[in-house]
mmCIF file of C-alpha atoms and ligand atoms in Angstrom:
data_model
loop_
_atom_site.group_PDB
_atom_site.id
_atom_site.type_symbol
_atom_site.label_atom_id
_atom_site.label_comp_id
_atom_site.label_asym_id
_atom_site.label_seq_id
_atom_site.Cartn_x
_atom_site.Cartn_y
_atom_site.Cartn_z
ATOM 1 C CA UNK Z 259 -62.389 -99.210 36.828
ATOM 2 C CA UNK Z 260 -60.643 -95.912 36.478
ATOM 3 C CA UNK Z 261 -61.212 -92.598 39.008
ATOM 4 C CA UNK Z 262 -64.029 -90.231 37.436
ATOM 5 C CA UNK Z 263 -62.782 -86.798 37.929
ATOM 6 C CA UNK Z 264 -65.031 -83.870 37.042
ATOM 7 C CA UNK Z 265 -63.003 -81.860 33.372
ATOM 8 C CA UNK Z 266 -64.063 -79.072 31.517
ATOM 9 C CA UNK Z 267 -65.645 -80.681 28.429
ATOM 10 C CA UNK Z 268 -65.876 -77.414 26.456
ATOM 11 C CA UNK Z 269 -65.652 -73.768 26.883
ATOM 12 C CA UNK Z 270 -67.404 -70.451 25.382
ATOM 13 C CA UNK Z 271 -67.204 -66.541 25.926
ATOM 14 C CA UNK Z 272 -69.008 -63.375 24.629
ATOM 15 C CA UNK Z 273 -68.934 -59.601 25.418
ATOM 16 C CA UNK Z 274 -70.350 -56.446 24.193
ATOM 17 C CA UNK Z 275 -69.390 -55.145 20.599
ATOM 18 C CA UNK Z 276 -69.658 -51.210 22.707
ATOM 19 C CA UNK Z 277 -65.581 -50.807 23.923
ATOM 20 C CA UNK Z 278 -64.605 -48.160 26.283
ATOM 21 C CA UNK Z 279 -61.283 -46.831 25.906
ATOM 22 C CA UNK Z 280 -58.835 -44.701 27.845
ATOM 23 C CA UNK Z 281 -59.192 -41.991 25.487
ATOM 24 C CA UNK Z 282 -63.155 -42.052 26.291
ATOM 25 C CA UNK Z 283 -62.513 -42.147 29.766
ATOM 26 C CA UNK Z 284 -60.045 -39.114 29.706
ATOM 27 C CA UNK Z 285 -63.051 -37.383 28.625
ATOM 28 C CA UNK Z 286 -65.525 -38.495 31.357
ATOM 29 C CA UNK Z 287 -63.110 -38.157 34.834
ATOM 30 C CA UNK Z 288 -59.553 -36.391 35.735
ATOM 31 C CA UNK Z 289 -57.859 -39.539 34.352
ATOM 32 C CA UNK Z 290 -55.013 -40.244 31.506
ATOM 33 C CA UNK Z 291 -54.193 -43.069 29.222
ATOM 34 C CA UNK Z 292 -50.633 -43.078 30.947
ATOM 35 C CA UNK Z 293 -52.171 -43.609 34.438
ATOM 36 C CA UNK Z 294 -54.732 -46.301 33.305
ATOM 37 C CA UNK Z 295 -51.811 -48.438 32.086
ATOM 38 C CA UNK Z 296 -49.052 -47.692 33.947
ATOM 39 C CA UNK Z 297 -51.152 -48.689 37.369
ATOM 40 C CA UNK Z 298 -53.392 -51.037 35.686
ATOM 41 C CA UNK Z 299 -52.432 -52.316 32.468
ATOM 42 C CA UNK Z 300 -55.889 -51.899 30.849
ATOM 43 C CA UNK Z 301 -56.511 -49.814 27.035
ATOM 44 C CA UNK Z 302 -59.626 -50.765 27.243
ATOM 45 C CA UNK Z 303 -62.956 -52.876 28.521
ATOM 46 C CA UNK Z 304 -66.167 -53.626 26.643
ATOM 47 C CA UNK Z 305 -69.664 -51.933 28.088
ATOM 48 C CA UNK Z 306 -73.143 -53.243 27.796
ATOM 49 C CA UNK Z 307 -75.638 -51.016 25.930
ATOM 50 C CA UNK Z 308 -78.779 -49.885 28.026
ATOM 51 C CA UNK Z 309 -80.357 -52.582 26.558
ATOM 52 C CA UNK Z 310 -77.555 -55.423 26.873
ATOM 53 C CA UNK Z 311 -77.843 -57.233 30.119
ATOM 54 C CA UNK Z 312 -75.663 -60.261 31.844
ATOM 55 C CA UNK Z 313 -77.770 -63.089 31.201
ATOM 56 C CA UNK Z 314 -77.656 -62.088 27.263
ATOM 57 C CA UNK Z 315 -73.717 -62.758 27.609
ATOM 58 C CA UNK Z 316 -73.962 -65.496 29.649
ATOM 59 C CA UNK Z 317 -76.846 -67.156 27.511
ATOM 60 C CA UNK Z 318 -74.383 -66.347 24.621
ATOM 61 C CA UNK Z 319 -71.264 -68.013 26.110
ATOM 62 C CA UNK Z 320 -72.930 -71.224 27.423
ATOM 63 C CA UNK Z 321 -74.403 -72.166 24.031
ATOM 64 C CA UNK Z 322 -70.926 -71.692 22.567
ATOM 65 C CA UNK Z 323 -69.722 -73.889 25.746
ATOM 66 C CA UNK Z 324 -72.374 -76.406 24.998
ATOM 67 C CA UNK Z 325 -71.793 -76.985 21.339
ATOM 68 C CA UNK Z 326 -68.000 -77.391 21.562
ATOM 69 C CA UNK Z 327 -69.087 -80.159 24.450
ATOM 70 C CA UNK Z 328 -70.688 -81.448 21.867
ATOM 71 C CA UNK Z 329 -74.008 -81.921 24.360
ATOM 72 C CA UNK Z 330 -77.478 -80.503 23.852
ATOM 73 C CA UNK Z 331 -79.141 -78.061 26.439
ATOM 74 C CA UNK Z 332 -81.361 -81.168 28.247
ATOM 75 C CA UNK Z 333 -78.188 -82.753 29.159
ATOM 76 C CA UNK Z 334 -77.169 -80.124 31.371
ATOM 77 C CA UNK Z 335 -78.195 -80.956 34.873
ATOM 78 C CA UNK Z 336 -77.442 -77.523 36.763
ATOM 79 C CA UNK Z 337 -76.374 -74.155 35.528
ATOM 80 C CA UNK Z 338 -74.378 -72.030 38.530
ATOM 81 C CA UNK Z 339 -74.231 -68.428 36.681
ATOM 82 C CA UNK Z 340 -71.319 -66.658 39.256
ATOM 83 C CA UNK Z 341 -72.370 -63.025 38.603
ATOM 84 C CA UNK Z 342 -72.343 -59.927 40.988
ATOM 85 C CA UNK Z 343 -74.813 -57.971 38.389
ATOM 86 C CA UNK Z 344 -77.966 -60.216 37.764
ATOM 87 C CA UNK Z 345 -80.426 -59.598 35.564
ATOM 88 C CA UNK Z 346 -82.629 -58.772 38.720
ATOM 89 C CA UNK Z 347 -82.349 -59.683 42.121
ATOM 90 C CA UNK Z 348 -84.824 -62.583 41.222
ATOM 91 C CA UNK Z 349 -85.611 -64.498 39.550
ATOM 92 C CA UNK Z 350 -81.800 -65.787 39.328
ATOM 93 C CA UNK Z 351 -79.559 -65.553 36.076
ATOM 94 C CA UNK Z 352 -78.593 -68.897 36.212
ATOM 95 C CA UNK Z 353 -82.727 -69.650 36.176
ATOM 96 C CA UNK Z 354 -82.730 -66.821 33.094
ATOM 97 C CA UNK Z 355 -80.529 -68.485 31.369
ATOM 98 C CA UNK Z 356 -81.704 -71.607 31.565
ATOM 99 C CA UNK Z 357 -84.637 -70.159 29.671
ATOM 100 C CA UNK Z 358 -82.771 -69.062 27.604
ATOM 101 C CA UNK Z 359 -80.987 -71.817 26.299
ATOM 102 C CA UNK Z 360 -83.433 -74.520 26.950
ATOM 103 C CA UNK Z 361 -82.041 -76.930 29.546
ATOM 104 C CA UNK Z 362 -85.233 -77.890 30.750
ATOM 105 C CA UNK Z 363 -83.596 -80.777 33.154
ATOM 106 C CA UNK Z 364 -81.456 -78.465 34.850
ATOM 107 C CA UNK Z 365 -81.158 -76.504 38.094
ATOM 108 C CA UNK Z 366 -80.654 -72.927 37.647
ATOM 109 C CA UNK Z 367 -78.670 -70.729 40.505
ATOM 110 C CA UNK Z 368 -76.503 -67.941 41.164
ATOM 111 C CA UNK Z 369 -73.483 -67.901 43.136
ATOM 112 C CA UNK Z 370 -72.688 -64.222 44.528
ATOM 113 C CA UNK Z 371 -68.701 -64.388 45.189
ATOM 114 C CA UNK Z 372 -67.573 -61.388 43.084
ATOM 115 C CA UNK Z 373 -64.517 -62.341 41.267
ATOM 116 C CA UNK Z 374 -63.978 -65.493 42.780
ATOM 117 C CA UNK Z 375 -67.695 -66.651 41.667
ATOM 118 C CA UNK Z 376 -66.198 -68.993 38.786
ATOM 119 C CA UNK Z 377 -63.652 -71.071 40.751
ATOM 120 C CA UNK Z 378 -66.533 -71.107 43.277
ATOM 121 C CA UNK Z 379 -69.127 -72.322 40.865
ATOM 122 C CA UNK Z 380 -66.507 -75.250 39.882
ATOM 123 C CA UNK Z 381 -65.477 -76.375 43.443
ATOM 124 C CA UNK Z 382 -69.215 -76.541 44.101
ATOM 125 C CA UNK Z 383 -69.657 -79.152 40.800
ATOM 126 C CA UNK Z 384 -66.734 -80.732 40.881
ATOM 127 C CA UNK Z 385 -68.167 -82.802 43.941
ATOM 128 C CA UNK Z 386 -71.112 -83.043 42.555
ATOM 129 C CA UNK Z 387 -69.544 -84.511 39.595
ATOM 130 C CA UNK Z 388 -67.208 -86.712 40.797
ATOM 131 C CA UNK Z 389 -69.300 -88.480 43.272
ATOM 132 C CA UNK Z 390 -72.059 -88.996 40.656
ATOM 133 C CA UNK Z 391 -74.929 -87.134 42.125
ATOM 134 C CA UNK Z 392 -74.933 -84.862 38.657
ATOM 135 C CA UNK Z 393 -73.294 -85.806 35.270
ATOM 136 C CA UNK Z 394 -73.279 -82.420 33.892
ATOM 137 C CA UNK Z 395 -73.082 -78.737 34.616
ATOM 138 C CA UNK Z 396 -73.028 -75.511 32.902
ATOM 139 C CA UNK Z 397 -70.815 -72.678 34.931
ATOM 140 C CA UNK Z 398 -70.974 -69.335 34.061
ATOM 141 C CA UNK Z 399 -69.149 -66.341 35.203
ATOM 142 C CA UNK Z 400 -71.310 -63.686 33.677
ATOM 143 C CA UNK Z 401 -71.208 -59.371 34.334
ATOM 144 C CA UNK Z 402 -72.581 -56.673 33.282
ATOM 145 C CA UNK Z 403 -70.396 -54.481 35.807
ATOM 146 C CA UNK Z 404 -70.266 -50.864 33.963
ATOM 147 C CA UNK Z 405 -74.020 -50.475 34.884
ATOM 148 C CA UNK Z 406 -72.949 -50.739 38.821
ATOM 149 C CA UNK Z 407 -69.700 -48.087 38.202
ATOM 150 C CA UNK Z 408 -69.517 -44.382 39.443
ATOM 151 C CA UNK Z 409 -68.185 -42.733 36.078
ATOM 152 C CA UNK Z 410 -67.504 -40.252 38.552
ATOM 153 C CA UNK Z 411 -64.775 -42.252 40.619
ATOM 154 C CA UNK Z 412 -62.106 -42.545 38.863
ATOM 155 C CA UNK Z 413 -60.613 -45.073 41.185
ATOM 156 C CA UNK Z 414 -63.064 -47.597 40.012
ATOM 157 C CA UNK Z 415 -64.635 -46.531 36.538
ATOM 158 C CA UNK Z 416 -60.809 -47.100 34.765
ATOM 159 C CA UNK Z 417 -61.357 -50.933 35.627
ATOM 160 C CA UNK Z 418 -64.245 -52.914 35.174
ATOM 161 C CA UNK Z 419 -65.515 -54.220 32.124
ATOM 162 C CA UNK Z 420 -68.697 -56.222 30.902
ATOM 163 C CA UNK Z 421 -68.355 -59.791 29.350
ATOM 164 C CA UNK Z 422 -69.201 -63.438 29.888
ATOM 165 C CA UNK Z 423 -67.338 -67.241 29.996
ATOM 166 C CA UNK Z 424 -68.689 -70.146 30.378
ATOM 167 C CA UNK Z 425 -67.852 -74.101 30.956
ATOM 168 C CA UNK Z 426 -69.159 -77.128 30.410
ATOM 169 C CA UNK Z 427 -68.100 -79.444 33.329
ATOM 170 C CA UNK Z 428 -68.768 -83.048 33.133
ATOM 171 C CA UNK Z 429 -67.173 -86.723 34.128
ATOM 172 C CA UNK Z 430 -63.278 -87.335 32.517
ATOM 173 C CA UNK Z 431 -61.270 -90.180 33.410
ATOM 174 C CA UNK Z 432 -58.101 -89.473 35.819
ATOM 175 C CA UNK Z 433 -55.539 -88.307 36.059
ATOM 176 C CA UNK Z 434 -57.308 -85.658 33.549
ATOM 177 C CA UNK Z 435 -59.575 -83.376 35.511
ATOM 178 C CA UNK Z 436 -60.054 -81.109 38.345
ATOM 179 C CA UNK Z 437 -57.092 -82.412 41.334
ATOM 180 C CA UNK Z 438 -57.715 -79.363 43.641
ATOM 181 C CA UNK Z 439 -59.851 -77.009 44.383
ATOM 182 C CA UNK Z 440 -60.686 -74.732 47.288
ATOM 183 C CA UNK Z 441 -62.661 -70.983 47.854
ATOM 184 C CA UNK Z 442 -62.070 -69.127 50.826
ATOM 185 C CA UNK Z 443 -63.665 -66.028 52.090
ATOM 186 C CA UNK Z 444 -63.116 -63.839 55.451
ATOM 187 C CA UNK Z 445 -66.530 -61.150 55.508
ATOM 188 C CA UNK Z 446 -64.515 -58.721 57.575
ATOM 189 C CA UNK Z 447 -63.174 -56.969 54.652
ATOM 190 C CA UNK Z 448 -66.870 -56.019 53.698
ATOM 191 C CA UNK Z 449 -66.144 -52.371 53.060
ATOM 192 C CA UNK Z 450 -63.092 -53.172 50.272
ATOM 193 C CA UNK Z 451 -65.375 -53.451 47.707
ATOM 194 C CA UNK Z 452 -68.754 -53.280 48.098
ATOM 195 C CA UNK Z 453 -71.912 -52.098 46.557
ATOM 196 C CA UNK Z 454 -73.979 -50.747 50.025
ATOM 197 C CA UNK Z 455 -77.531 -49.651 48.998
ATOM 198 C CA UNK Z 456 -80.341 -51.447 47.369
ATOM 199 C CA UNK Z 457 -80.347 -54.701 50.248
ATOM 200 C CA UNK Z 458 -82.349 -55.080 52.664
ATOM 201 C CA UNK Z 459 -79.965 -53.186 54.850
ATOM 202 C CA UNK Z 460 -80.229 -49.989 52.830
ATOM 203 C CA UNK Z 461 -83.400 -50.332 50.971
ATOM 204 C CA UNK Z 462 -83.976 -48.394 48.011
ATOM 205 C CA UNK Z 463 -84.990 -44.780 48.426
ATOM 206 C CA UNK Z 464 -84.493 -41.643 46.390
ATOM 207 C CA UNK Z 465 -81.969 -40.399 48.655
ATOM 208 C CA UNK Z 466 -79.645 -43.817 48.336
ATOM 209 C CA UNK Z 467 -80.254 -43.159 44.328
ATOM 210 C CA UNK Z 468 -79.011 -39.459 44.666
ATOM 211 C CA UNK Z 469 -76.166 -40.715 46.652
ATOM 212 C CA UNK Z 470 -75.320 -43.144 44.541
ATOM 213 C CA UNK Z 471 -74.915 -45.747 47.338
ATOM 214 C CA UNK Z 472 -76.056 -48.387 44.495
ATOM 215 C CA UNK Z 473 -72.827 -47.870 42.984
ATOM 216 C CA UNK Z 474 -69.331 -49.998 43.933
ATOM 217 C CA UNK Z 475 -67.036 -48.533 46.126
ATOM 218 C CA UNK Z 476 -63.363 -49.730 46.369
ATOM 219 C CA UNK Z 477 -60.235 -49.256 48.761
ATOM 220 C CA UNK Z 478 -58.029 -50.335 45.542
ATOM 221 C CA UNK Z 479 -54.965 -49.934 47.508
ATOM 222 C CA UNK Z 480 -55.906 -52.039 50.591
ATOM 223 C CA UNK Z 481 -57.376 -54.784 48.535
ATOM 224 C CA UNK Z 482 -54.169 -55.032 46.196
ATOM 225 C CA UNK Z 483 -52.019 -56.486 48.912
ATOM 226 C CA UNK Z 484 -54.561 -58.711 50.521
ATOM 227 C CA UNK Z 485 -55.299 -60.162 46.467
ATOM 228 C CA UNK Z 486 -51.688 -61.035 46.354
ATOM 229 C CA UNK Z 487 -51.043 -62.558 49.422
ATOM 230 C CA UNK Z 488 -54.303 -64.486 49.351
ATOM 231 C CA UNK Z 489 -53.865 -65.396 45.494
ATOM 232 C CA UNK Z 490 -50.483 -66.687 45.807
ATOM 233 C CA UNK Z 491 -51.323 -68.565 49.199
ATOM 234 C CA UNK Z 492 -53.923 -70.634 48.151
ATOM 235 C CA UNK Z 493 -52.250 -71.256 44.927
ATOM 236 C CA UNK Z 494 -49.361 -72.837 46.638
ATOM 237 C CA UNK Z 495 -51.324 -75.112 49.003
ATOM 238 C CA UNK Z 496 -53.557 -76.292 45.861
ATOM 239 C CA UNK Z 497 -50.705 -77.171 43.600
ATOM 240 C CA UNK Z 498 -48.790 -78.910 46.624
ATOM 241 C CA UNK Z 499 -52.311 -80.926 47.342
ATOM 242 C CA UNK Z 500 -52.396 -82.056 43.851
ATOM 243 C CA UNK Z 501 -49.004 -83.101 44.051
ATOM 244 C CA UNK Z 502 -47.508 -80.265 41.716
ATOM 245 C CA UNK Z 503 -44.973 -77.710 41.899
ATOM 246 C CA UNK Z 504 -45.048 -74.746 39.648
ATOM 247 C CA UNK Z 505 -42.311 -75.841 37.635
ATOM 248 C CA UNK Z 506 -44.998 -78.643 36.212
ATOM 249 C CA UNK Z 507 -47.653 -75.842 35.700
ATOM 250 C CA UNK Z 508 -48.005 -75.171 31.841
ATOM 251 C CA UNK Z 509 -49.983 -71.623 32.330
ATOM 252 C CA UNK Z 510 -51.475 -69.805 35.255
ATOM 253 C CA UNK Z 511 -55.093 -68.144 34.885
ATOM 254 C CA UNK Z 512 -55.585 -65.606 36.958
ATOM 255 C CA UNK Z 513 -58.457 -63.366 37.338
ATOM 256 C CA UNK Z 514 -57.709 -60.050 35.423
ATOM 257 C CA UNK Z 515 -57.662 -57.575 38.707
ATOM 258 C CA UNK Z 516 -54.877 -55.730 37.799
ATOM 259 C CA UNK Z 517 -51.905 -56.280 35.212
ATOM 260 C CA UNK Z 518 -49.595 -55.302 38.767
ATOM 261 C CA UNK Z 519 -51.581 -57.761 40.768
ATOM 262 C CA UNK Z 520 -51.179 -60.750 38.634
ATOM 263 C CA UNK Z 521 -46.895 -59.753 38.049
ATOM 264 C CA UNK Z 522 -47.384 -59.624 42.136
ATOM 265 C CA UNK Z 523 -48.750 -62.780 42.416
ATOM 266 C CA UNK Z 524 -46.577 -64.610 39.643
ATOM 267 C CA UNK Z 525 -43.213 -63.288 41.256
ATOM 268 C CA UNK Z 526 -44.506 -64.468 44.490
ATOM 269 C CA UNK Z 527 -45.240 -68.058 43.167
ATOM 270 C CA UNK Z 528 -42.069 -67.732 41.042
ATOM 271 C CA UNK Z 529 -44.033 -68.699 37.556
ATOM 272 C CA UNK Z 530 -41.742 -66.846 34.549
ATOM 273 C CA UNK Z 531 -44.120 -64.296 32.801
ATOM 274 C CA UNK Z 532 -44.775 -65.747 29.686
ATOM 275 C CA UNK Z 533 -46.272 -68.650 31.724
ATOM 276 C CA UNK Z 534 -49.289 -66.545 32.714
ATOM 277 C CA UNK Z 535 -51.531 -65.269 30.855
ATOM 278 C CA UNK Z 536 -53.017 -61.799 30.486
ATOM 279 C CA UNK Z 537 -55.950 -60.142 28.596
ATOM 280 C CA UNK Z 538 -56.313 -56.778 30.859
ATOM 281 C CA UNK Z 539 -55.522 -54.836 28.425
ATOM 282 C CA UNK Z 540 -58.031 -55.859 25.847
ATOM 283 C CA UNK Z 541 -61.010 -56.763 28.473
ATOM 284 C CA UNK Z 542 -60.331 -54.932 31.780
ATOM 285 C CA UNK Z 543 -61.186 -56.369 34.797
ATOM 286 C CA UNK Z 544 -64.534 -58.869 34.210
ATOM 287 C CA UNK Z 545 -65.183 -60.480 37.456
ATOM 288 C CA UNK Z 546 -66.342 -63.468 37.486
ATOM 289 C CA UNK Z 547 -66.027 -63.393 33.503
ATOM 290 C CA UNK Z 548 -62.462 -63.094 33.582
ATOM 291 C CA UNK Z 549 -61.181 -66.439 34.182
ATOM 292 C CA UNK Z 550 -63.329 -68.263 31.869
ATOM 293 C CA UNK Z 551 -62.803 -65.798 28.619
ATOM 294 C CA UNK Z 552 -59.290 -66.041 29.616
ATOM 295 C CA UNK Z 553 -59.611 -70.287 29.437
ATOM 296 C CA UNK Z 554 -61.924 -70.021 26.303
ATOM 297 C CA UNK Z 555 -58.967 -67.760 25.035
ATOM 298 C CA UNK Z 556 -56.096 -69.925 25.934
ATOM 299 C CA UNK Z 557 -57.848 -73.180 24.590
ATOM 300 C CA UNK Z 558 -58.775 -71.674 21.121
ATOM 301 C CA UNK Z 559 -55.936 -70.234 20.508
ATOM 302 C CA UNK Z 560 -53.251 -73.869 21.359
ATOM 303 C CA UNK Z 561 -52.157 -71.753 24.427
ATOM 304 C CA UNK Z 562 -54.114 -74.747 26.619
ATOM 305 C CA UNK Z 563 -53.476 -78.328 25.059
ATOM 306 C CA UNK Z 564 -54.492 -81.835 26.009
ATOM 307 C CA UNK Z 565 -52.766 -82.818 28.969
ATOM 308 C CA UNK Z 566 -51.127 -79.481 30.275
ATOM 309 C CA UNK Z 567 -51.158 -78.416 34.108
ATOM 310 C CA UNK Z 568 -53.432 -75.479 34.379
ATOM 311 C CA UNK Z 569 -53.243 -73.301 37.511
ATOM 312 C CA UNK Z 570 -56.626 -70.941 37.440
ATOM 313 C CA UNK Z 571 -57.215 -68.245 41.101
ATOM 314 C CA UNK Z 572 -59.085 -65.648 41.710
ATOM 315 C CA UNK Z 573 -59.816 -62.851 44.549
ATOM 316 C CA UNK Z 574 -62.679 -60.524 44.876
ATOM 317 C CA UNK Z 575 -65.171 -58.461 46.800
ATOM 318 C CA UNK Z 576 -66.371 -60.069 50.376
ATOM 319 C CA UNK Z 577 -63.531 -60.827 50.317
ATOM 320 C CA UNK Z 578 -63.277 -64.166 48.608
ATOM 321 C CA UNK Z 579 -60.806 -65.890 47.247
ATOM 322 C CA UNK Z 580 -59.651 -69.453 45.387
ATOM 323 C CA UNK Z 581 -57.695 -71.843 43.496
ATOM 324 C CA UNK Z 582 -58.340 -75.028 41.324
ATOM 325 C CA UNK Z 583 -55.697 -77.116 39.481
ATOM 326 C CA UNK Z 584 -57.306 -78.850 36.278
ATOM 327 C CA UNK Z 585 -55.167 -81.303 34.406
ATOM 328 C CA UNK Z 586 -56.911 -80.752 30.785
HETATM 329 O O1 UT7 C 149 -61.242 -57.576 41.025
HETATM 330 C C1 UT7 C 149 -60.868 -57.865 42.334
HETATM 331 C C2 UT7 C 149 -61.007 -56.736 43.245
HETATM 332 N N1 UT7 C 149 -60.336 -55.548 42.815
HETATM 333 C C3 UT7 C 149 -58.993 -55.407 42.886
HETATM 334 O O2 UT7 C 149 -58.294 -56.326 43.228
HETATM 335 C C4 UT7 C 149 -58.426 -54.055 42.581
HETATM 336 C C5 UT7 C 149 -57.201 -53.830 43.393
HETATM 337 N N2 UT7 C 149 -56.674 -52.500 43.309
HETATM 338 C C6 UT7 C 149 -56.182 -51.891 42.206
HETATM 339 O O3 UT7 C 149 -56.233 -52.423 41.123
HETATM 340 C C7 UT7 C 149 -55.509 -50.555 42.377
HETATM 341 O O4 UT7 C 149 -55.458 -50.251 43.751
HETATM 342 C C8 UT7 C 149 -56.203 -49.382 41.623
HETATM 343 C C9 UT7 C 149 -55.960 -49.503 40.139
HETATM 344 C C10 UT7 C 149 -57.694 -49.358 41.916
HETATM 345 C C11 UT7 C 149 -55.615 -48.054 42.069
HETATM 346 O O5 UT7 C 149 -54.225 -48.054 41.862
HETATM 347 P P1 UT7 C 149 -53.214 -47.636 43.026
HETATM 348 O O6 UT7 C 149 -51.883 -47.696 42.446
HETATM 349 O O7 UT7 C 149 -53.519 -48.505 44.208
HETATM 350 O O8 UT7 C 149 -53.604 -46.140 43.271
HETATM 351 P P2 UT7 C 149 -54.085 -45.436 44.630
HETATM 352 O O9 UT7 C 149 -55.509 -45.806 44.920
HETATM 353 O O10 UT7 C 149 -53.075 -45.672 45.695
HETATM 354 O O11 UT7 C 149 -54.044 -43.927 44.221
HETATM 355 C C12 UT7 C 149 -52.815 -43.271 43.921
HETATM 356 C C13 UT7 C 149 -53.119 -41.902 43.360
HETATM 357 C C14 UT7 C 149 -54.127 -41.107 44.184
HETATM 358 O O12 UT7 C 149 -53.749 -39.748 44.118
HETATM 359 P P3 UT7 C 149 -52.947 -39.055 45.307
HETATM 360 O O13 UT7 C 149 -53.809 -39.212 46.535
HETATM 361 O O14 UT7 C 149 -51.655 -39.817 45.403
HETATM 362 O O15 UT7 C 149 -52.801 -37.652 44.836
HETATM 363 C C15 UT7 C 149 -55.430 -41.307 43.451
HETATM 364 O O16 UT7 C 149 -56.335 -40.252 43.662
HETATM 365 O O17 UT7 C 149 -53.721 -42.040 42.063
HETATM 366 C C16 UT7 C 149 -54.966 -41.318 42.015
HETATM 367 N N3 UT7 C 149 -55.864 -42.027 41.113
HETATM 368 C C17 UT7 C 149 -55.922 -41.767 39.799
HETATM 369 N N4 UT7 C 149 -55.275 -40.873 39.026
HETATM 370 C C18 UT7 C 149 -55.578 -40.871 37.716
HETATM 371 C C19 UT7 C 149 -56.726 -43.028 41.411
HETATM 372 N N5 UT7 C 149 -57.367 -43.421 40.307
HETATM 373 C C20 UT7 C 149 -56.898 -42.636 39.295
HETATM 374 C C21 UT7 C 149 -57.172 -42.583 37.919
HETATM 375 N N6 UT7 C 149 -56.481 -41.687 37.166
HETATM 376 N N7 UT7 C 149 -58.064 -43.408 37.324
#
């Protein structure tokens, strides 16, 4: 009988129709169009209305997941929605959606890794998967991030974006599949990027509100070269478990930090550019979003085909990090 590796069986993605471009933010903080893309790469990012919310995008993305699986709601035994901007702090989003959609034989959860929360989400079902304890799971990286920005810090407002992905992951025969996978994550660089107030560590008062200690705060410049190094690390070890070099890697998929970080972490890998691919400067940065819009991009449009080598890492806020190597 042949291995049973765990393969993404179909893919969705949704965002807000409300876009937020330079232009508009040259008119909210002491920022220009020429800084935004020269440091960044981004023209603009979609934003949630007041009354748009994470779980609508991620409900939105898994059903378009689910139907190009071909595979009804019930058949979905556990939905991980990676998100850093639930609905609420409970219940979870990945119990919302589940609602939502109707996959009343699943497990619902939330997996709080920042940007990394996707690749985390499928190293956590991939084992699952493979050794037969679930058949199928929904996995969601889903954000609503403008509602957590400071549109008065400009070193964070010019990058984050709203928008959701989502896979179905199920049993594929080898040597299709997930070959390596691993998340990393070293809570010492806590005050990178973080969002202090509203835990149980800073409760919720007034004052936190005025302060705005709700909010995310970033050292952009610190994190930058501790994304790279960590991106391009893991990436190397992953493709060398699987057996790979990058020379057998049809497209890289990183997450959509920075246009500079992912040429950073491409030189350092030594992929060619047009083997990675970039939506920045449509999308901004998404979070946990950005890897799977970028996949759902790259499959619709032939840029992902059966059998091609498809690197996917991430880095965010903790920090955390990751890399999986999927044969499709
Ligand atoms: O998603 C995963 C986690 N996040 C990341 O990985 C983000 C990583 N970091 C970054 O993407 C970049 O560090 C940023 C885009 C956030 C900032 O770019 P940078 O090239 O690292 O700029 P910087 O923070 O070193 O700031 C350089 C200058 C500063 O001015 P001075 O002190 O040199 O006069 C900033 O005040 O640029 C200024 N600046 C801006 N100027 C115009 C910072 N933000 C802006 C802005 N517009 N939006």
């Amino acid at each position: 009988m042949s291995e049973i590796n765990a393969g993404i069986l179909g893919m969705g993605h949704a965002y807000p129709d409300g876009v937020l471009t330079n232009a508009d933010l040259e008119k909210i903080v002491e920022t220009s169009d020429e800084w935004i893309t020269s440091r960044t790469g981004i023209k603009q990012r979609h934003k949630a209305k007041e009354n748009e919310y994470t779980s609508m995008f991620g409900t939105a993305a898994a059903k378009q997941a689910l139907e190009r699986a071909g595979l009804e709601p019930t058949d979905i035994d556990i939905i991980v929605c990676a998100t850093t901007t639930p609905d609420q702090i409970m219940p979870s989003t990945g119990a919302l959606i589940q609602a939502q959609i109707g996959a009343t034989n699943a497990a619902g959860m939330d997996i709080f890794a920042a940007c990394s929360g996707f690749i985390y989400g499928l190293t956590m079902v991939e084992s699952m998967i493979r050794t037969g304890q679930i058949k199928y799971a929904l996995v969601i990286g889903a954000e609503v991030l403008t509602k957590y920005v400071d549109y008065t810090d400009r070193g964070t407002c010019v990058i984050f974006g709203d928008g959701a992905g989502a896979a179905v992951v199920g049993p594929v025969e080898a040597p299709k599949g997930i070959l390596a996978t691993k998340i990393r994550s070293d809570g010492r660089y806590e005050e990178q990027l973080y969002a202090p107030g509203g835990g149980t560590k800073m409760g919720t008062t007034h004052q936190t509100i005025d302060d705005g200690q709700h909010f995310f705060k970033m050292k952009g410049n610190e994190l930058f070269k501790v994304a790279v190094r960590s991106m391009a690390e893991i990436s190397a070890e992953m493709l060398a478990k699987a057996g790979y070099t990058v020379d057998d890697v049809a497209i890289v998929i990183p997450h959509q930090a920075n246009q500079r970080i992912t040429d950073a972490v491409a030189s350092r890998l030594g992929v060619p550019d047009e083997k990675v691919y970039s939506n920045i400067a449509e999308l901004g940065n998404t979070s946990s979003a950005s890897i799977p819009i970028a996949m759902d991009e790259c499959i619709q449009s032939g840029r992902i085909k059966e059998g091609d080598l498809v690197l996917l890492t991430a880095f965010g806020g903790g920090v955390t990090w990751g890399a999986t190597v999927i044969r499709f």
